[in-house]
Tab-separated table of C-alpha atoms in Angstrom:
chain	number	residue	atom	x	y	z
A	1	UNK	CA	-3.546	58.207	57.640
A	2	UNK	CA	-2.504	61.586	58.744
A	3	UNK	CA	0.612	62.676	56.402
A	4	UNK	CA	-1.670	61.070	53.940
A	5	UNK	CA	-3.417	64.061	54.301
A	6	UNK	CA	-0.351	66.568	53.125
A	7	UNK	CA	1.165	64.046	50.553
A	8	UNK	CA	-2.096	63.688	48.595
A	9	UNK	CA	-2.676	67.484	48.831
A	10	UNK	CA	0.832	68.155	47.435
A	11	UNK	CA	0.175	66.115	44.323
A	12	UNK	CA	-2.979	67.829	43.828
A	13	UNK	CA	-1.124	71.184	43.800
A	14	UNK	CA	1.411	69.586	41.528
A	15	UNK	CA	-0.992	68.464	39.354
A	16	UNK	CA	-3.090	72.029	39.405
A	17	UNK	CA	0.260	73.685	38.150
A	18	UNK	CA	1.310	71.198	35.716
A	19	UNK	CA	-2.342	71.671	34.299
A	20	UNK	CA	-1.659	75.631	33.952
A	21	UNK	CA	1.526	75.179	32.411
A	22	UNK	CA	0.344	73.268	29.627
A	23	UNK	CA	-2.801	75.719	29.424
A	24	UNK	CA	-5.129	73.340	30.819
A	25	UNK	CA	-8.098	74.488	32.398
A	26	UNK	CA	-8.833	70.572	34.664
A	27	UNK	CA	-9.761	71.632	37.643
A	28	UNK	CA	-13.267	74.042	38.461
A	29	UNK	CA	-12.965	75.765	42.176
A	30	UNK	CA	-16.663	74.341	42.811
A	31	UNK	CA	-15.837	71.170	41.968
A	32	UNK	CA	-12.309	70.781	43.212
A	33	UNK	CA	-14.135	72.163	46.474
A	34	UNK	CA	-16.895	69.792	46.334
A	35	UNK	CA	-14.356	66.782	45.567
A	36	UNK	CA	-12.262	67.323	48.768
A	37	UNK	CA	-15.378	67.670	50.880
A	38	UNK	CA	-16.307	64.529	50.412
A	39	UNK	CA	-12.516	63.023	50.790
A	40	UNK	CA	-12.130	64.831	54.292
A	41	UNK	CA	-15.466	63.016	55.354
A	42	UNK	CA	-14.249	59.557	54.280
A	43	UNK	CA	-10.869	59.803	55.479
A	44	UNK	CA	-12.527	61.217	59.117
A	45	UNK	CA	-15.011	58.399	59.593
A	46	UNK	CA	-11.906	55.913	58.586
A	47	UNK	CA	-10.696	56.752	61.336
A	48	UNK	CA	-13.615	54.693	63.195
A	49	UNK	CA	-14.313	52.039	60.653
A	50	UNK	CA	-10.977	50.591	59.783
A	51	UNK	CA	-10.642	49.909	63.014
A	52	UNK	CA	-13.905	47.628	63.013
A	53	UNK	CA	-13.040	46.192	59.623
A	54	UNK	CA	-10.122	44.663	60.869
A	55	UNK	CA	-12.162	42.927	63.672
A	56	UNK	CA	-14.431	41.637	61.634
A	57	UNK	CA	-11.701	39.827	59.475
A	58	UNK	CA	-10.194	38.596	62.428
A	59	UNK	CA	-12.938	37.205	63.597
A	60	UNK	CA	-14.442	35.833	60.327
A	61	UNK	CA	-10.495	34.287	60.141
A	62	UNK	CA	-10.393	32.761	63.692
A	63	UNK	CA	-14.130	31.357	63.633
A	64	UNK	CA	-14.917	30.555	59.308
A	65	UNK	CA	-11.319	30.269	58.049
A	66	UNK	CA	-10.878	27.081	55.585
A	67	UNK	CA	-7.473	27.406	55.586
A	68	UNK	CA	-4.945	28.697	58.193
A	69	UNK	CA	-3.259	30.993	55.647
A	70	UNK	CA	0.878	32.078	56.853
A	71	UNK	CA	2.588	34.805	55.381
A	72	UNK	CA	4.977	34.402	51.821
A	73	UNK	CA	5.480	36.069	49.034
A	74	UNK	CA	3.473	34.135	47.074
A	75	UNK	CA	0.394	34.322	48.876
A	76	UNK	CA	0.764	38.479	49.468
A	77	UNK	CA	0.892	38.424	45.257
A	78	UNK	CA	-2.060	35.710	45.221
A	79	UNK	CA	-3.670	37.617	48.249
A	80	UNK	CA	-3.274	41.451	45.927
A	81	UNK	CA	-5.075	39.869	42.979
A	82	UNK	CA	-7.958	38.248	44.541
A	83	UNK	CA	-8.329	41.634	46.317
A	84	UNK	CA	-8.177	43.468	42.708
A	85	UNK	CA	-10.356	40.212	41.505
A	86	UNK	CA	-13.236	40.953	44.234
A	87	UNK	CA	-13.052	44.505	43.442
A	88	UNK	CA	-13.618	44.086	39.985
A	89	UNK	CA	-17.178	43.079	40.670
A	90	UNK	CA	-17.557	44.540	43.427
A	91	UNK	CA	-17.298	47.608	40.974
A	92	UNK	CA	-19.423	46.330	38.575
A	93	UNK	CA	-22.192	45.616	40.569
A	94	UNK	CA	-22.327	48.841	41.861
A	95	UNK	CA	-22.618	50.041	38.495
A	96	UNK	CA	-25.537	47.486	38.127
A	97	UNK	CA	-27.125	47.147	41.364
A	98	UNK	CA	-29.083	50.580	43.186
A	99	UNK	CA	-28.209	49.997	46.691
A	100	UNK	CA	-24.522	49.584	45.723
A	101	UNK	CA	-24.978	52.369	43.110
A	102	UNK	CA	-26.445	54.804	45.984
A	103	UNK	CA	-22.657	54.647	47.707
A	104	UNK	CA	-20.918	54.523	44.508
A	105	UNK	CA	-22.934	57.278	42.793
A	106	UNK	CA	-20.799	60.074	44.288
A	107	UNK	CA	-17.536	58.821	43.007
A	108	UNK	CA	-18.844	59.680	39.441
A	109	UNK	CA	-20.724	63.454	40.159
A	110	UNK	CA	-17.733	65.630	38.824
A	111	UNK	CA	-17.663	67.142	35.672
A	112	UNK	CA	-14.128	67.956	36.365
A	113	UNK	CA	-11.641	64.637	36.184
A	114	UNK	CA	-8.103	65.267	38.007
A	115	UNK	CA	-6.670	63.546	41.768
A	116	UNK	CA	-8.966	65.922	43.417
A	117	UNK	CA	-11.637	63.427	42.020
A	118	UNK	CA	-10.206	60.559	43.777
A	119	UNK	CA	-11.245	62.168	47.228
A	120	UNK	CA	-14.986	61.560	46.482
A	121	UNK	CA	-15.014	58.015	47.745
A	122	UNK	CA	-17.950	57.828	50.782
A	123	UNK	CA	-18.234	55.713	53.713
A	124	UNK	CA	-21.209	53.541	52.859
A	125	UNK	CA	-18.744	52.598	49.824
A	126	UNK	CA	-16.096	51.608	52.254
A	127	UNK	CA	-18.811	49.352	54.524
A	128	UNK	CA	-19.795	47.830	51.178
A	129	UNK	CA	-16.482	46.764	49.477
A	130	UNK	CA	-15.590	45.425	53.248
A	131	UNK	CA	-18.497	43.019	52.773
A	132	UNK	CA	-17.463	42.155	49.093
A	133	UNK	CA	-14.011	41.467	51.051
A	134	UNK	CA	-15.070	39.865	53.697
A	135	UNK	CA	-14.514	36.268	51.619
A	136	UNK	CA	-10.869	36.965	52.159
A	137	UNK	CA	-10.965	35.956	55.552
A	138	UNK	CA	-13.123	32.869	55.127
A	139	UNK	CA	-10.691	31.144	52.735
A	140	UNK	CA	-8.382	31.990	55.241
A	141	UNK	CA	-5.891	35.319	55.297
A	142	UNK	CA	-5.279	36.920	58.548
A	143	UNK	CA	-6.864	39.883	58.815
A	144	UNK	CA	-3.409	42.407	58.947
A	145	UNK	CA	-2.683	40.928	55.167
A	146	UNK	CA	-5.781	41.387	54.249
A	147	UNK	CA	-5.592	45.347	55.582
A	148	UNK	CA	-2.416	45.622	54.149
A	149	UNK	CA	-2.861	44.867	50.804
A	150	UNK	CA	-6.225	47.092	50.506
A	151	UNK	CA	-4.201	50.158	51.752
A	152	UNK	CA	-1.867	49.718	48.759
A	153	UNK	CA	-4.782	48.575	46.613
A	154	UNK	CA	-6.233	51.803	47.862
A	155	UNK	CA	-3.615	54.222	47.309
A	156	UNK	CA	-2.792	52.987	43.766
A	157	UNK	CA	-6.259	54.518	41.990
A	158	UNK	CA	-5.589	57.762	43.050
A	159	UNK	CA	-2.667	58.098	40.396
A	160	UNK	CA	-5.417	57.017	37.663
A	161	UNK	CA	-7.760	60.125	38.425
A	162	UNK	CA	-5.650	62.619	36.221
A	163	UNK	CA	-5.594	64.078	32.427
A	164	UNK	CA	-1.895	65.149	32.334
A	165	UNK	CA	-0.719	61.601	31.788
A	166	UNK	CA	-1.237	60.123	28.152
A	167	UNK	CA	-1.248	56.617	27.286
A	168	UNK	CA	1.721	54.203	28.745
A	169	UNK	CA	2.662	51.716	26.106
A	170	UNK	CA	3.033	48.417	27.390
A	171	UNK	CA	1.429	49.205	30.515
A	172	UNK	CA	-1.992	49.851	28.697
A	173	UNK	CA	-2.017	45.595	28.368
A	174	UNK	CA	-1.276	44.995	32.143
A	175	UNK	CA	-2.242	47.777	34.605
A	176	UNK	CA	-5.498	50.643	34.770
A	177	UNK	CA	-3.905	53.043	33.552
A	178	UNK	CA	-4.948	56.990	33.936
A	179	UNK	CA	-6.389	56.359	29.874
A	180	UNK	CA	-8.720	53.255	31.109
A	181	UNK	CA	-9.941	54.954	33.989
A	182	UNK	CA	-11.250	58.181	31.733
A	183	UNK	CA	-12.984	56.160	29.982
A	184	UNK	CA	-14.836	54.285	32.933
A	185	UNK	CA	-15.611	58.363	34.224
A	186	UNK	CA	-17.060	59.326	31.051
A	187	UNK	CA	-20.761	59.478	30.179
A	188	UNK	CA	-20.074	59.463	26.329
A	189	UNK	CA	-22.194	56.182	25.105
A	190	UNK	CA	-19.906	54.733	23.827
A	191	UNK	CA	-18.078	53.904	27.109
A	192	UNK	CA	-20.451	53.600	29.508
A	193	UNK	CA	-20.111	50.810	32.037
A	194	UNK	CA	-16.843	49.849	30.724
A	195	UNK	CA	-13.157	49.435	32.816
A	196	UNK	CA	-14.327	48.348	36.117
A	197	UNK	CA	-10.650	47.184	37.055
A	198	UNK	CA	-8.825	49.254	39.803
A	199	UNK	CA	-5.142	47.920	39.490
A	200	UNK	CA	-5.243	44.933	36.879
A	201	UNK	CA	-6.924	46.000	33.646
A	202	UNK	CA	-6.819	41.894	32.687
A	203	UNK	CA	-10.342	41.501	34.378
A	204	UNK	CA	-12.438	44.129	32.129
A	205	UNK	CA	-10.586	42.300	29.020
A	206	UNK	CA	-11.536	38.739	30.297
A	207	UNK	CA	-15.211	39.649	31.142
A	208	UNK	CA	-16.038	42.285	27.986
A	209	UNK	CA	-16.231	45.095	29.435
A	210	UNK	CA	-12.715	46.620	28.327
A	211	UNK	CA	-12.849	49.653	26.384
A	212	UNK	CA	-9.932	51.903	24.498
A	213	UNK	CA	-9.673	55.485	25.163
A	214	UNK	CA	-10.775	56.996	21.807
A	215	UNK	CA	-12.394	60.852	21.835
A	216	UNK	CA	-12.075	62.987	24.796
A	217	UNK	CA	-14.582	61.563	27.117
A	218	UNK	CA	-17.406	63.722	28.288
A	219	UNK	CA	-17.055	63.453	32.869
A	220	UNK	CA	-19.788	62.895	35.014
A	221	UNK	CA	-23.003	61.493	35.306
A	222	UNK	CA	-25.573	60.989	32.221
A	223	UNK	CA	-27.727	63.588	34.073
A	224	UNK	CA	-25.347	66.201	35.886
A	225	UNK	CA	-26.148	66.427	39.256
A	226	UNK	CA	-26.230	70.478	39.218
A	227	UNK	CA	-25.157	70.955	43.130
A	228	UNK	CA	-22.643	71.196	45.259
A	229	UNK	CA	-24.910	70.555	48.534
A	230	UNK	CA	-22.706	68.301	50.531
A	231	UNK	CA	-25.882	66.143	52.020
A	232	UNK	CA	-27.940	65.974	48.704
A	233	UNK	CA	-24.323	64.756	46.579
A	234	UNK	CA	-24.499	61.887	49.341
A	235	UNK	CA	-28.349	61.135	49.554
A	236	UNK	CA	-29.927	62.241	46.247
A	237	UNK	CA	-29.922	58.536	44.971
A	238	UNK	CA	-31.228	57.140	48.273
A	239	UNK	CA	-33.648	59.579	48.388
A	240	UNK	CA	-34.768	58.730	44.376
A	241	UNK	CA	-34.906	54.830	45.159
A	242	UNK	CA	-37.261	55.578	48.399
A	243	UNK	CA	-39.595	57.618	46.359
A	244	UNK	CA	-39.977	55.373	43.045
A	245	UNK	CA	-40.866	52.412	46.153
A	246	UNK	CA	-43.358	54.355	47.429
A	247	UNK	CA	-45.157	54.553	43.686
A	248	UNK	CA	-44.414	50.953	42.723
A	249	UNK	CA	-46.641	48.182	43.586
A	250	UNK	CA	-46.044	44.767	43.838
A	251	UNK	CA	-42.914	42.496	45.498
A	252	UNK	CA	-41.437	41.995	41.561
A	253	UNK	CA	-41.515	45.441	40.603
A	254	UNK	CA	-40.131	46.836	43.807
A	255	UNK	CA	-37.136	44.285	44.323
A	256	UNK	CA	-35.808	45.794	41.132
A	257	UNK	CA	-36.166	49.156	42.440
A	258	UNK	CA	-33.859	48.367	44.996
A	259	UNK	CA	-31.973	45.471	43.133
A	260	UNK	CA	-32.096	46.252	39.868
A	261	UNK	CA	-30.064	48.472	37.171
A	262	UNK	CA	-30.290	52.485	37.958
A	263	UNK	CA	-32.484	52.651	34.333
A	264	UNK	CA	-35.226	51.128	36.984
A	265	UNK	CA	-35.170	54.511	38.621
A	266	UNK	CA	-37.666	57.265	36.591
A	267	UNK	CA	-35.670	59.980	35.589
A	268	UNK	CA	-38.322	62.165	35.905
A	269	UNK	CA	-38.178	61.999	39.716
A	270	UNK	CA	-35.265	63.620	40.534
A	271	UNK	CA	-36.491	66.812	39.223
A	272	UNK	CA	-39.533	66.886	41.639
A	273	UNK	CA	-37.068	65.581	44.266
A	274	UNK	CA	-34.904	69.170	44.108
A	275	UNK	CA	-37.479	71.343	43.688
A	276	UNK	CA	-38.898	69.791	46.786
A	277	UNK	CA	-35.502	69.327	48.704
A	278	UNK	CA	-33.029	71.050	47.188
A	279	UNK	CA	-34.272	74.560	46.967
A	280	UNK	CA	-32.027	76.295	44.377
A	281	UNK	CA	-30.682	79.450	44.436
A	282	UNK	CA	-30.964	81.381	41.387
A	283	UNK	CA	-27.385	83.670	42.216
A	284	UNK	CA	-25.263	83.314	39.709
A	285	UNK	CA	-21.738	82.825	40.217
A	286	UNK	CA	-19.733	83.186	43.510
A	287	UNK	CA	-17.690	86.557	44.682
A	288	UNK	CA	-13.823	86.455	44.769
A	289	UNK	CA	-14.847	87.141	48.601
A	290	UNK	CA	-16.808	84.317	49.109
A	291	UNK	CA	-14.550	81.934	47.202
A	292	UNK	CA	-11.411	83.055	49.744
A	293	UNK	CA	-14.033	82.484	52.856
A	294	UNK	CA	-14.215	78.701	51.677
A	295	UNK	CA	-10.862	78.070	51.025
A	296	UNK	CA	-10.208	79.719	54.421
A	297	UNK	CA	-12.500	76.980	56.007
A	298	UNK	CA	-11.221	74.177	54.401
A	299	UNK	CA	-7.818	75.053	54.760
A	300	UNK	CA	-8.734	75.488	58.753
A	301	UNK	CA	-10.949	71.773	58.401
A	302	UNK	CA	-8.118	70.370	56.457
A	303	UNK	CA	-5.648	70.960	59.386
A	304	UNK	CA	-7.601	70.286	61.860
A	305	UNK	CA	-8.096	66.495	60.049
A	306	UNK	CA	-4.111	65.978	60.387
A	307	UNK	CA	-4.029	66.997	63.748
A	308	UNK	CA	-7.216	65.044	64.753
A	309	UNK	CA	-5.539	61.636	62.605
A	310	UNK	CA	-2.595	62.460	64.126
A	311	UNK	CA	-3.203	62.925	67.559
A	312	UNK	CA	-6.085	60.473	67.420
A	313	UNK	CA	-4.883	58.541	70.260
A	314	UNK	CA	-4.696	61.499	73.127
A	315	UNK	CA	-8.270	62.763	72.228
A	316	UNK	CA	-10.731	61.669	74.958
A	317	UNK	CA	-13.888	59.754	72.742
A	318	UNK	CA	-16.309	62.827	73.569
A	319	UNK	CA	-13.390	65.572	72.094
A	320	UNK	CA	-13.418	62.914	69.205
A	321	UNK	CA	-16.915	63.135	69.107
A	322	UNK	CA	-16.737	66.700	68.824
A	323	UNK	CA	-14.547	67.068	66.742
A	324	UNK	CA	-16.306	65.063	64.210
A	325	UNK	CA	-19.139	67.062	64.495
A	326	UNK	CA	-17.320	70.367	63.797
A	327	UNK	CA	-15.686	68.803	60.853
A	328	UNK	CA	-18.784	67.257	59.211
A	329	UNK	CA	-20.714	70.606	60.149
A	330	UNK	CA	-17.908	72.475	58.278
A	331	UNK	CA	-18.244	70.002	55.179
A	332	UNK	CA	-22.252	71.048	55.056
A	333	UNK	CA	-21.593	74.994	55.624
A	334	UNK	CA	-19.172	74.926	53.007
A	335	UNK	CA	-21.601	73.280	50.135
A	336	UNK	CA	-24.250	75.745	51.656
A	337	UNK	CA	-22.532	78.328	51.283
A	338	UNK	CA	-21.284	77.236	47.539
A	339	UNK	CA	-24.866	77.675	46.952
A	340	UNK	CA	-25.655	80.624	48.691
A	341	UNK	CA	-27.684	79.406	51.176
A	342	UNK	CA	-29.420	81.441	54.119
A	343	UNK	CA	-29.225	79.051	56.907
A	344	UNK	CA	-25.870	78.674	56.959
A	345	UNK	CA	-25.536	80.838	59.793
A	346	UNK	CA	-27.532	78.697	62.181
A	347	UNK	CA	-24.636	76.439	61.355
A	348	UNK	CA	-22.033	78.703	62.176
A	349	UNK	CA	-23.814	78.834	65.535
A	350	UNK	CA	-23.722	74.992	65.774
A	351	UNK	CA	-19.865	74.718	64.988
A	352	UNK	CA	-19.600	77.727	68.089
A	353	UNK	CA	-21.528	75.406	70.147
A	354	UNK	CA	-20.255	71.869	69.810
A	355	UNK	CA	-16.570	73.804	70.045
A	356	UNK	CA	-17.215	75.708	72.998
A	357	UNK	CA	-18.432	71.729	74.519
A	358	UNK	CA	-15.164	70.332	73.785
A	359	UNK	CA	-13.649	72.637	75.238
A	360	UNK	CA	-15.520	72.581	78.270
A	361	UNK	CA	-15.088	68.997	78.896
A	362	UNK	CA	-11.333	69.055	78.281
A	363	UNK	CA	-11.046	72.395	80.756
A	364	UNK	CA	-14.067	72.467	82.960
A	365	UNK	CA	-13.300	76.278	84.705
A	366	UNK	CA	-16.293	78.386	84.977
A	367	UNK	CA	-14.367	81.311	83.242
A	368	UNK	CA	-15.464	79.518	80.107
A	369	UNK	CA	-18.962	79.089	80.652
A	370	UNK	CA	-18.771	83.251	81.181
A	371	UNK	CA	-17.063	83.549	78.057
A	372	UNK	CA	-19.927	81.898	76.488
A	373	UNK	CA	-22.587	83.099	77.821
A	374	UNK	CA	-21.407	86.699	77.221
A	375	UNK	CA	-21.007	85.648	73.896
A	376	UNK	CA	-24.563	84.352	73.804
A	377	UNK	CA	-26.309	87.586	75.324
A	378	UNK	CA	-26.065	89.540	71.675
A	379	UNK	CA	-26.982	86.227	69.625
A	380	UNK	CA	-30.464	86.175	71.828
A	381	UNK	CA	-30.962	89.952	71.458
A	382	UNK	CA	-29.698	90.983	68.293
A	383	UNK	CA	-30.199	87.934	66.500
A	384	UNK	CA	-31.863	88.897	63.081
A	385	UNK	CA	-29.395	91.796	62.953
A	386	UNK	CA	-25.976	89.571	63.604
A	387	UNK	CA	-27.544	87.146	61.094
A	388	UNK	CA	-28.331	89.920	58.428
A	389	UNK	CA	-25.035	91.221	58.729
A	390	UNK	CA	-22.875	87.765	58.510
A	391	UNK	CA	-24.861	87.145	55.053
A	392	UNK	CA	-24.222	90.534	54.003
A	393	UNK	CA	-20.349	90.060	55.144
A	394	UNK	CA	-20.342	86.248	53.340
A	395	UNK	CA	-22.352	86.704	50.029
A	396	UNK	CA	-21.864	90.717	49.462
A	397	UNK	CA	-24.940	93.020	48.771
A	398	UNK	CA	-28.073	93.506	50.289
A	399	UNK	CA	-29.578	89.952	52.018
């Protein structure tokens, strides 16, 4: 999980330049930003739900197995098509069904479509296709096959997310290829809902919802989202289907807010939701300075997610806990401060905090807590000052 980290990044770079060469303008630094926000998130909390996703096979195996399913080639070929067979409606019901459609949403916000795209996969999506999965074990594979096979069913999709591969002859009948999946990202009509498959493109033909990559799709989501706030990209849709519950009345009506397709959901209510919640900032554009203070943090965040995967074992649970924090802290700053946001540097305080705890609990020397609490002495006195400055210092002009 850790090199994963460099290897994925380095295609993404290769891909960036290979776009320039040709004079292709696919990736947008919001976006691209945005995307690998919401990749560093996923891959961090893998890190503690893997873990119980293999357990829960195990034990679903050992306790609800029909068969007692032993390793062959066969059955790892058999075992890698009902996993691309259960994803295929997995997929598709999240397209059709809000709950799953409040995980999956994110996966479809960008307006840009390249690997970085790949990234915006969530955790509730993870806990959901586990549960779609978790049939796999009751016929009967052991729960390492069954973890196996997802990590190369997982790692094959993100060579689909890209426009600098054309169509692939032959290939086009067999596999998803990087055409198919542009058209399941687009939000032109005429392929909406279509190429659920994720490594076997036979499923979409055999269940009619196959289309062929015609005009340049359109990316996104019907209704662009419009914000590159870290918490609303993950909530917005949650947030939507709470709301329309709370003005529908009766058991009918409200099971298909929840269980029925997203056209259930007024359109009308996301509006009110951002002026409510969202509070936009009418700055337009972002300074070149501004833009190098975010790549500086997620190049920092980005590191400090290897080390963490890598040297996941050493870290005491409470440094882990920390570090979490820090990192999913970071992820937030960074959208806020996409967006210009004020109260970003309460956050900045927060990351100080929960670092300057880690720290203490891995070296507990009262030298530290001096350190800090001369550090704190001009944040309680000079507060509104330090804070007017770090805005002025982040977003440029007068704040």
């Amino acid at each position: 999980m850790a090199w994963a980290v460099p290897l994925f990044l380095g295609l993404m770079g290769i891909e960036y330049l290979v776009a320039r060469k040709t004079g292709k303008n696919y990736f947008g630094f919001s976006s691209t930003v945005s995307n690998i926000n919401i990749g560093i998130a996923e891959r961090l909390l893998d890190t503690f739900t893997v873990g119980i996703f293999y357990f829960i096979y195990d034990y679903l195996q050992h306790h609800f197995g029909v068969f007692n399913i032993r390793s062959s080639v066969l059955l790892w070929i058999a075992l890698l098509i009902l996993t691309d067979f259960i994803w295929y409606w997995y997929h598709r019901l999240a397209h059709e069904v809000n709950l799953l459609w409040a995980a999956h949403v994110v996966h479809h916000q960008s307006e840009d479509f390249n690997y970085t795209v790949s990234a915006r996969i969530t955790v509730f999506q993870a806990f959901f296709r586990m549960c779609f999965w978790s049939v796999l074990p009751v016929i009967g594979f052991p729960a390492a096959m069954i973890i196996s096979v997802q990590l190369v069913h997982g790692i094959y999709p993100f060579f689909i997310h890209t426009r600098t591969i054309g169509k692939l002859g032959i290939l086009e009948y067999i596999f998803v290829t990087p055409s198919h999946h542009r058209v399941h990202h687009a939000s032109n009509d005429k392929y909406l809902d279509r190429n659920y498959g994720d490594v076997f493109i036979i499923w979409d033909k055999l269940f009619g919802t196959f289309a062929q990559e015609e005009e340049e799709p359109e990316y996104g989501l019907t209704k662009p989202l419009d914000s590159h706030s870290f918490l609303w990209q993950h909530f917005h849709f949650i947030l939507e289907i709470f709301y329309t519950l709370k003005q529908t009345k009766g058991f009918k009506a409200r099971w298909h807010v929840v269980f029925g397709k997203p056209d259930h959901i007024d359109p009308e209510i996301r509006p009110k939701l951002e002026e409510r919640f969202l509070f936009r900032n009418t700055t337009t554009g972002a300074s070149k300075k501004l833009q190098q203070y975010v790549v500086w943090q997620m190049g920092a965040i980005l590191l400090l997610l290897f080390l963490f995967l890598l040297f996941e074992n050493y870290i005491p649970v409470f440094a882990q806990v920390c570090t979490t924090l820090v990192i999913l802290l970071t992820l937030v700053n960074v959208g806020a401060i996409m967006e210009q946001r004020r109260w970003v540097f309460f956050l900045e305080y927060a990351r100080l905090v929960v670092t300057f705890t880690a720290l203490f609990y891995i070296w507990p020397h009262p030298l530290l807590l001096l350190v800090f609490a001369i550090v704190q002495l001009p944040f309680f006195l000079y507060r509104s000052s330090i804070e007017k400055r770090y805005l002025q210092l982040v977003y440029g002009g007068k704040r």
